[in-house]
Amino acid sequence: MLKRNFIFQLFALVILATGFTAITKADVRFVSGRSALKIPFKLYNNHIYLQVGVNNSKPFWFLLDTGAPNIINDGNAKTLNLKLTPAGQTSGVGENSADVSLAENVSFTLPGTVYKERKVAVVSLESVEECANEIAVDLQGKIALRKQPLKGDEHQPIDGVLGDAFFKNLVVEIDYAAQFINLYEPKTYRYPGAGKVIPLELTDNHIYVRAPLKASKQSSVNGRFMIDSGSMLALILNRPFIEKNNLLPPKEQTTAFDVCGIGGYSKTQIGAIENLQLEKLNLGSLVTVFSQATNGVLTRTDFDGVIGNAILRLYKVVFDYSRKQMILESTSKK
């Protein structure tokens, strides 16, 4: 029996339910002052997992994901006896759709802060969790299929997601090397460091950057890329962008993989590009996923690809939606 090659992706969840796409002002309360500092996380498979209480519950494992809304896994929502309202369907990286419900007036508790949201998406994450525990990814975003899926204590649950609304209501600083985040009140936040400021475009609750990309033996082309801390990879390119600019490497230089996420599976080829430049930062050769999708978000033309955690983790990153900027601070020792 042939094993299926796949990559886990949760990014770019698009809620189709009327009235949910607009992010409202959340209620954020800090235990002390206007920040919550050194909140620990687990960095596993290039994903950030936080321990989060829901409505004063025991802690659950939540992904920190700029490419998705706030989500509670439907199984956990039922365990917590949340009142659910059907709200249509959602699409993600896969080529199909999934049912979505809404839970109202939900509180999320992290060390040093309580964050309350008026509406939260409830989606089944079981297949996504299963997918994530069957692969391994290295620091550069290279993918390998595990001989056996992780089980028992090694199995990593995905109970929910802290996503775009969380980021829009707070300044979020991620220290990948030390494995903690800092949360700040946006109004009073002032960045004290010397990192590179990258302008952000905010559209439909997602964040994007403009950047030139160079493939082998090709001239540089400019692209619009989603920044997605929920992606374990370095770079994904959408199929229309690939075809328009003839970016797909020769067949002998790529490997076929299936991307797995909300909405099922989507076909891709894994290869590399020569360079991606963020402002004055040249990122060099990157493991790249070239989408071959016929449906789903990877066929969209309003953005050209996705920059993920295999790049972001090279820096200390500050997401400041209020000022429409991302700050990348080098962590390399001189």
Short mmCIF file of C-alpha atoms in Angstrom, two decimals:
data_model
loop_
_atom_site.label_atom_id
_atom_site.label_comp_id
_atom_site.label_asym_id
_atom_site.label_seq_id
_atom_site.Cartn_x
_atom_site.Cartn_y
_atom_site.Cartn_z
CA MET A 1 0.00 0.00 0.00
CA LEU A 2 1.43 3.34 -1.03
CA LYS A 3 1.84 5.92 1.68
CA ARG A 4 0.44 9.36 0.98
CA ASN A 5 2.93 12.24 1.17
CA PHE A 6 1.44 15.37 2.67
CA ILE A 7 2.15 18.62 4.45
CA PHE A 8 0.03 20.06 7.24
CA GLN A 9 -1.30 23.56 6.68
CA LEU A 10 -4.04 25.42 8.56
CA PHE A 11 -3.54 28.82 6.97
CA ALA A 12 -5.96 31.12 5.16
CA LEU A 13 -9.19 29.93 6.72
CA VAL A 14 -11.94 31.89 4.97
CA ILE A 15 -15.17 32.14 6.93
CA LEU A 16 -18.14 32.31 4.59
CA ALA A 17 -20.68 32.90 7.32
CA THR A 18 -22.39 36.29 7.08
CA GLY A 19 -21.23 38.75 9.66
CA PHE A 20 -18.28 36.79 11.00
CA THR A 21 -15.49 38.21 8.84
CA ALA A 22 -15.56 41.60 10.56
CA ILE A 23 -13.30 41.62 13.62
CA THR A 24 -14.77 43.44 16.61
CA LYS A 25 -12.99 45.08 19.51
CA ALA A 26 -12.22 42.41 22.09
CA ASP A 27 -12.01 42.78 25.84
CA VAL A 28 -8.38 42.36 26.94
CA ARG A 29 -7.46 42.49 30.61
CA PHE A 30 -3.94 42.22 31.98
CA VAL A 31 -3.26 40.99 35.50
CA SER A 32 -0.67 43.74 35.94
CA GLY A 33 -0.03 46.92 33.94
CA ARG A 34 -0.46 46.94 30.17
CA SER A 35 1.37 43.79 29.18
CA ALA A 36 1.77 40.07 29.83
CA LEU A 37 5.37 38.92 29.52
CA LYS A 38 7.22 35.65 28.94
CA ILE A 39 4.23 33.45 28.23
CA PRO A 40 5.83 30.07 27.39
CA PHE A 41 5.05 28.05 24.29
CA LYS A 42 6.02 24.75 22.73
CA LEU A 43 7.73 25.03 19.34
CA TYR A 44 6.93 21.77 17.63
CA ASN A 45 7.21 21.03 13.91
CA ASN A 46 7.65 24.78 13.33
CA HIS A 47 4.29 25.47 15.01
CA ILE A 48 3.68 27.56 18.13
CA TYR A 49 1.50 25.81 20.74
CA LEU A 50 0.21 27.78 23.73
CA GLN A 51 -1.60 26.55 26.82
CA VAL A 52 -4.94 28.41 26.85
CA GLY A 53 -7.92 28.13 29.17
CA VAL A 54 -11.41 28.54 27.68
CA ASN A 55 -14.15 29.98 29.92
CA ASN A 56 -12.05 29.18 33.02
CA SER A 57 -11.39 25.59 31.91
CA LYS A 58 -8.21 23.58 32.27
CA PRO A 59 -5.56 24.58 29.66
CA PHE A 60 -5.93 23.39 26.08
CA TRP A 61 -3.30 23.40 23.31
CA PHE A 62 -3.88 26.30 20.90
CA LEU A 63 -1.93 27.17 17.76
CA LEU A 64 -0.80 30.78 17.36
CA ASP A 65 -1.74 31.52 13.76
CA THR A 66 -1.85 34.83 11.86
CA GLY A 67 -3.43 33.06 8.88
CA ALA A 68 -6.65 31.88 10.56
CA PRO A 69 -9.40 33.24 12.80
CA ASN A 70 -9.83 32.29 16.42
CA ILE A 71 -11.05 28.67 16.41
CA ILE A 72 -12.18 26.11 18.96
CA ASN A 73 -12.18 22.47 17.91
CA ASP A 74 -15.79 21.27 17.80
CA GLY A 75 -15.11 18.34 20.11
CA ASN A 76 -13.73 20.67 22.77
CA ALA A 77 -16.61 23.10 22.26
CA LYS A 78 -19.07 20.29 23.02
CA THR A 79 -17.07 19.20 26.09
CA LEU A 80 -17.23 22.80 27.34
CA ASN A 81 -21.01 22.90 26.67
CA LEU A 82 -20.68 25.99 24.48
CA LYS A 83 -23.86 27.07 22.75
CA LEU A 84 -23.26 26.70 19.01
CA THR A 85 -24.99 28.39 16.08
CA PRO A 86 -24.53 26.92 12.56
CA ALA A 87 -22.83 29.51 10.34
CA GLY A 88 -22.22 27.99 6.92
CA GLN A 89 -18.95 26.59 5.66
CA THR A 90 -15.28 27.45 5.59
CA SER A 91 -12.46 26.78 3.13
CA GLY A 92 -8.76 26.44 3.81
CA VAL A 93 -5.73 25.10 2.03
CA GLY A 94 -7.61 22.01 0.87
CA GLU A 95 -9.85 21.96 -2.16
CA ASN A 96 -13.06 21.16 -0.25
CA SER A 97 -15.02 22.94 2.48
CA ALA A 98 -15.90 22.22 6.11
CA ASP A 99 -18.85 23.05 8.36
CA VAL A 100 -18.44 25.95 10.77
CA SER A 101 -20.46 27.06 13.80
CA LEU A 102 -20.13 30.08 16.05
CA ALA A 103 -19.79 30.28 19.82
CA GLU A 104 -20.50 33.59 21.53
CA ASN A 105 -18.86 35.41 24.44
CA VAL A 106 -15.84 33.16 24.89
CA SER A 107 -12.92 33.99 27.19
CA PHE A 108 -9.34 32.81 26.65
CA THR A 109 -6.96 32.76 29.61
CA LEU A 110 -3.19 32.90 29.24
CA PRO A 111 -0.61 33.64 31.95
CA GLY A 112 -1.03 37.30 32.87
CA THR A 113 -4.07 38.08 30.73
CA VAL A 114 -7.69 37.25 29.94
CA TYR A 115 -8.91 37.82 26.38
CA LYS A 116 -12.66 37.82 25.66
CA GLU A 117 -14.10 37.51 22.16
CA ARG A 118 -17.73 38.11 21.12
CA LYS A 119 -17.77 35.44 18.38
CA VAL A 120 -15.44 32.48 17.86
CA ALA A 121 -15.45 29.94 15.03
CA VAL A 122 -16.00 26.28 15.90
CA VAL A 123 -14.59 23.84 13.33
CA SER A 124 -13.53 20.20 13.42
CA LEU A 125 -9.72 20.07 13.67
CA GLU A 126 -9.46 16.28 14.05
CA SER A 127 -8.20 15.59 10.53
CA VAL A 128 -5.77 18.50 10.80
CA GLU A 129 -4.42 17.16 14.09
CA GLU A 130 -4.05 13.67 12.64
CA CYS A 131 -2.23 15.07 9.63
CA ALA A 132 0.14 17.16 11.77
CA ASN A 133 1.20 14.14 13.83
CA GLU A 134 2.16 12.04 10.82
CA ILE A 135 4.92 14.30 9.49
CA ALA A 136 8.19 15.84 10.63
CA VAL A 137 9.61 19.16 9.44
CA ASP A 138 13.12 20.53 9.99
CA LEU A 139 14.23 24.11 10.66
CA GLN A 140 14.39 24.93 6.93
CA GLY A 141 10.91 23.60 6.22
CA LYS A 142 11.98 20.26 4.69
CA ILE A 143 9.29 17.62 5.11
CA ALA A 144 9.46 13.92 5.94
CA LEU A 145 6.71 11.39 6.54
CA ARG A 146 7.03 9.61 9.89
CA LYS A 147 7.25 5.81 9.81
CA GLN A 148 4.53 5.75 12.46
CA PRO A 149 2.15 8.56 13.54
CA LEU A 150 2.90 10.04 16.95
CA LYS A 151 0.80 8.47 19.69
CA GLY A 152 0.35 8.71 23.45
CA ASP A 153 2.31 11.45 25.19
CA GLU A 154 4.18 12.27 21.95
CA HIS A 155 0.94 13.05 20.11
CA GLN A 156 0.39 16.83 19.89
CA PRO A 157 -3.27 17.88 20.28
CA ILE A 158 -4.72 20.84 18.38
CA ASP A 159 -7.60 22.04 20.53
CA GLY A 160 -7.97 25.47 18.96
CA VAL A 161 -6.34 28.48 17.32
CA LEU A 162 -5.56 32.00 18.47
CA GLY A 163 -5.72 33.86 15.19
CA ASP A 164 -6.36 37.16 13.46
CA ALA A 165 -8.65 38.75 16.07
CA PHE A 166 -6.11 37.98 18.80
CA PHE A 167 -3.34 39.66 16.80
CA LYS A 168 -5.51 42.64 15.87
CA ASN A 169 -6.32 43.44 19.50
CA LEU A 170 -2.77 43.05 20.87
CA VAL A 171 0.83 43.65 19.91
CA VAL A 172 2.34 40.17 19.86
CA GLU A 173 6.08 39.63 20.20
CA ILE A 174 7.33 36.10 19.46
CA ASP A 175 10.74 35.02 20.71
CA TYR A 176 11.24 31.73 18.86
CA ALA A 177 14.69 31.10 20.35
CA ALA A 178 13.56 31.50 23.98
CA GLN A 179 10.10 30.03 23.25
CA PHE A 180 7.89 32.66 24.81
CA ILE A 181 5.59 35.45 23.67
CA ASN A 182 4.99 38.92 25.07
CA LEU A 183 1.62 40.65 24.77
CA TYR A 184 1.20 44.45 24.86
CA GLU A 185 -1.59 46.99 24.76
CA PRO A 186 -1.29 48.52 21.25
CA LYS A 187 -2.04 52.11 22.25
CA THR A 188 0.91 52.44 24.63
CA TYR A 189 3.36 50.05 22.94
CA ARG A 190 6.71 51.41 21.76
CA TYR A 191 9.28 49.14 20.10
CA PRO A 192 12.69 49.65 21.79
CA GLY A 193 14.93 47.59 19.50
CA ALA A 194 16.78 47.91 16.18
CA GLY A 195 14.90 45.35 14.08
CA LYS A 196 13.83 45.74 10.46
CA VAL A 197 10.36 47.27 10.12
CA ILE A 198 8.34 45.54 7.38
CA PRO A 199 5.17 47.36 6.22
CA LEU A 200 2.03 45.21 6.30
CA GLU A 201 -1.14 45.30 4.22
CA LEU A 202 -4.25 44.23 6.14
CA THR A 203 -6.97 42.76 3.92
CA ASP A 204 -9.87 40.50 4.94
CA ASN A 205 -8.28 39.95 8.38
CA HIS A 206 -5.02 38.66 6.89
CA ILE A 207 -1.62 40.35 6.67
CA TYR A 208 0.50 40.64 3.53
CA VAL A 209 3.89 41.95 2.44
CA ARG A 210 5.21 42.95 -0.98
CA ALA A 211 8.49 41.29 -1.87
CA PRO A 212 10.61 40.43 -4.92
CA LEU A 213 11.28 36.75 -5.58
CA LYS A 214 13.90 35.18 -7.82
CA ALA A 215 13.66 31.65 -9.16
CA SER A 216 16.59 29.86 -10.80
CA LYS A 217 17.45 31.29 -14.25
CA GLN A 218 14.56 33.76 -13.99
CA SER A 219 14.41 37.50 -13.51
CA SER A 220 13.04 38.77 -10.19
CA VAL A 221 9.26 39.09 -9.98
CA ASN A 222 7.29 41.03 -7.40
CA GLY A 223 4.70 39.21 -5.31
CA ARG A 224 2.17 39.79 -2.56
CA PHE A 225 2.64 37.22 0.19
CA MET A 226 0.52 36.33 3.20
CA ILE A 227 2.42 36.17 6.49
CA ASP A 228 1.29 32.99 8.22
CA SER A 229 2.61 31.87 11.60
CA GLY A 230 0.37 28.81 11.22
CA SER A 231 2.47 27.49 8.35
CA MET A 232 5.32 25.16 9.25
CA LEU A 233 6.99 25.83 5.90
CA ALA A 234 9.21 28.58 4.53
CA LEU A 235 7.38 29.56 1.34
CA ILE A 236 4.29 28.48 -0.62
CA LEU A 237 3.49 29.85 -4.08
CA ASN A 238 -0.03 29.98 -5.48
CA ARG A 239 -0.65 28.23 -8.78
CA PRO A 240 -1.71 31.32 -10.83
CA PHE A 241 1.47 33.17 -9.76
CA ILE A 242 3.61 30.15 -10.68
CA GLU A 243 2.04 29.79 -14.11
CA LYS A 244 2.04 33.51 -14.91
CA ASN A 245 5.78 33.79 -14.18
CA ASN A 246 6.90 30.29 -15.25
CA LEU A 247 8.32 29.56 -11.79
CA LEU A 248 7.91 25.78 -11.53
CA PRO A 249 11.33 24.06 -11.61
CA PRO A 250 11.96 21.11 -13.94
CA LYS A 251 10.29 17.87 -12.86
CA GLU A 252 13.59 16.28 -11.84
CA GLN A 253 14.15 19.13 -9.34
CA THR A 254 10.82 18.73 -7.51
CA THR A 255 9.00 16.14 -5.41
CA ALA A 256 5.24 15.61 -5.43
CA PHE A 257 3.51 16.21 -2.08
CA ASP A 258 -0.07 16.72 -1.00
CA VAL A 259 -0.85 19.65 1.30
CA CYS A 260 -3.27 18.74 4.09
CA GLY A 261 -5.39 21.16 6.07
CA ILE A 262 -8.91 22.44 6.59
CA GLY A 263 -10.75 21.57 3.38
CA GLY A 264 -8.81 18.35 2.77
CA TYR A 265 -5.86 17.83 0.43
CA SER A 266 -4.27 19.87 -2.35
CA LYS A 267 -1.55 18.80 -4.80
CA THR A 268 1.86 20.49 -4.81
CA GLN A 269 5.45 20.09 -5.95
CA ILE A 270 8.32 20.71 -3.51
CA GLY A 271 11.40 22.48 -4.86
CA ALA A 272 13.38 25.65 -4.19
CA ILE A 273 13.74 29.28 -5.24
CA GLU A 274 16.97 31.26 -5.42
CA ASN A 275 16.07 34.24 -3.22
CA LEU A 276 13.26 36.15 -1.48
CA GLN A 277 13.86 39.70 -0.28
CA LEU A 278 11.96 41.33 2.60
CA GLU A 279 12.83 45.00 2.52
CA LYS A 280 16.68 44.80 2.69
CA LEU A 281 16.78 41.25 4.08
CA ASN A 282 17.90 38.70 1.47
CA LEU A 283 16.66 35.30 2.63
CA GLY A 284 18.54 33.29 -0.02
CA SER A 285 17.53 29.84 -1.29
CA LEU A 286 14.32 28.55 0.31
CA VAL A 287 12.50 25.24 0.34
CA THR A 288 9.38 26.13 -1.63
CA VAL A 289 5.98 24.54 -2.12
CA PHE A 290 4.68 25.07 -5.68
CA SER A 291 0.89 24.67 -5.66
CA GLN A 292 -0.77 22.55 -8.33
CA ALA A 293 -4.24 23.09 -6.87
CA THR A 294 -7.37 23.35 -9.02
CA ASN A 295 -9.51 24.79 -6.22
CA GLY A 296 -9.14 26.35 -2.77
CA VAL A 297 -7.10 29.29 -1.49
CA LEU A 298 -3.93 28.26 -3.34
CA THR A 299 -5.66 29.13 -6.63
CA ARG A 300 -6.43 32.70 -5.59
CA THR A 301 -4.99 35.67 -7.48
CA ASP A 302 -5.40 38.41 -4.86
CA PHE A 303 -2.19 37.17 -3.23
CA ASP A 304 0.69 35.14 -4.62
CA GLY A 305 1.89 32.89 -1.82
CA VAL A 306 2.57 32.37 1.87
CA ILE A 307 5.59 33.08 4.08
CA GLY A 308 5.67 30.72 7.06
CA ASN A 309 7.41 29.87 10.32
CA ALA A 310 10.52 28.30 8.77
CA ILE A 311 11.40 31.91 7.85
CA LEU A 312 9.83 33.75 10.78
CA ARG A 313 11.61 31.60 13.38
CA LEU A 314 14.97 32.99 12.21
CA TYR A 315 14.03 36.23 14.00
CA LYS A 316 12.38 37.70 17.03
CA VAL A 317 9.12 38.89 15.46
CA VAL A 318 6.80 41.68 16.53
CA PHE A 319 3.32 41.77 14.99
CA ASP A 320 1.84 45.25 15.39
CA TYR A 321 -1.41 45.35 13.43
CA SER A 322 -2.35 48.75 14.87
CA ARG A 323 0.61 50.34 13.07
CA LYS A 324 0.45 47.97 10.10
CA GLN A 325 3.94 46.66 10.62
CA MET A 326 5.94 43.54 11.38
CA ILE A 327 9.37 43.88 12.95
CA LEU A 328 12.09 41.29 12.37
CA GLU A 329 14.91 41.42 14.91
CA SER A 330 18.00 39.31 14.34
CA THR A 331 18.78 36.78 17.06
CA SER A 332 22.16 35.71 15.67
CA LYS A 333 25.12 36.29 17.96
CA LYS A 334 27.88 38.47 16.54
#
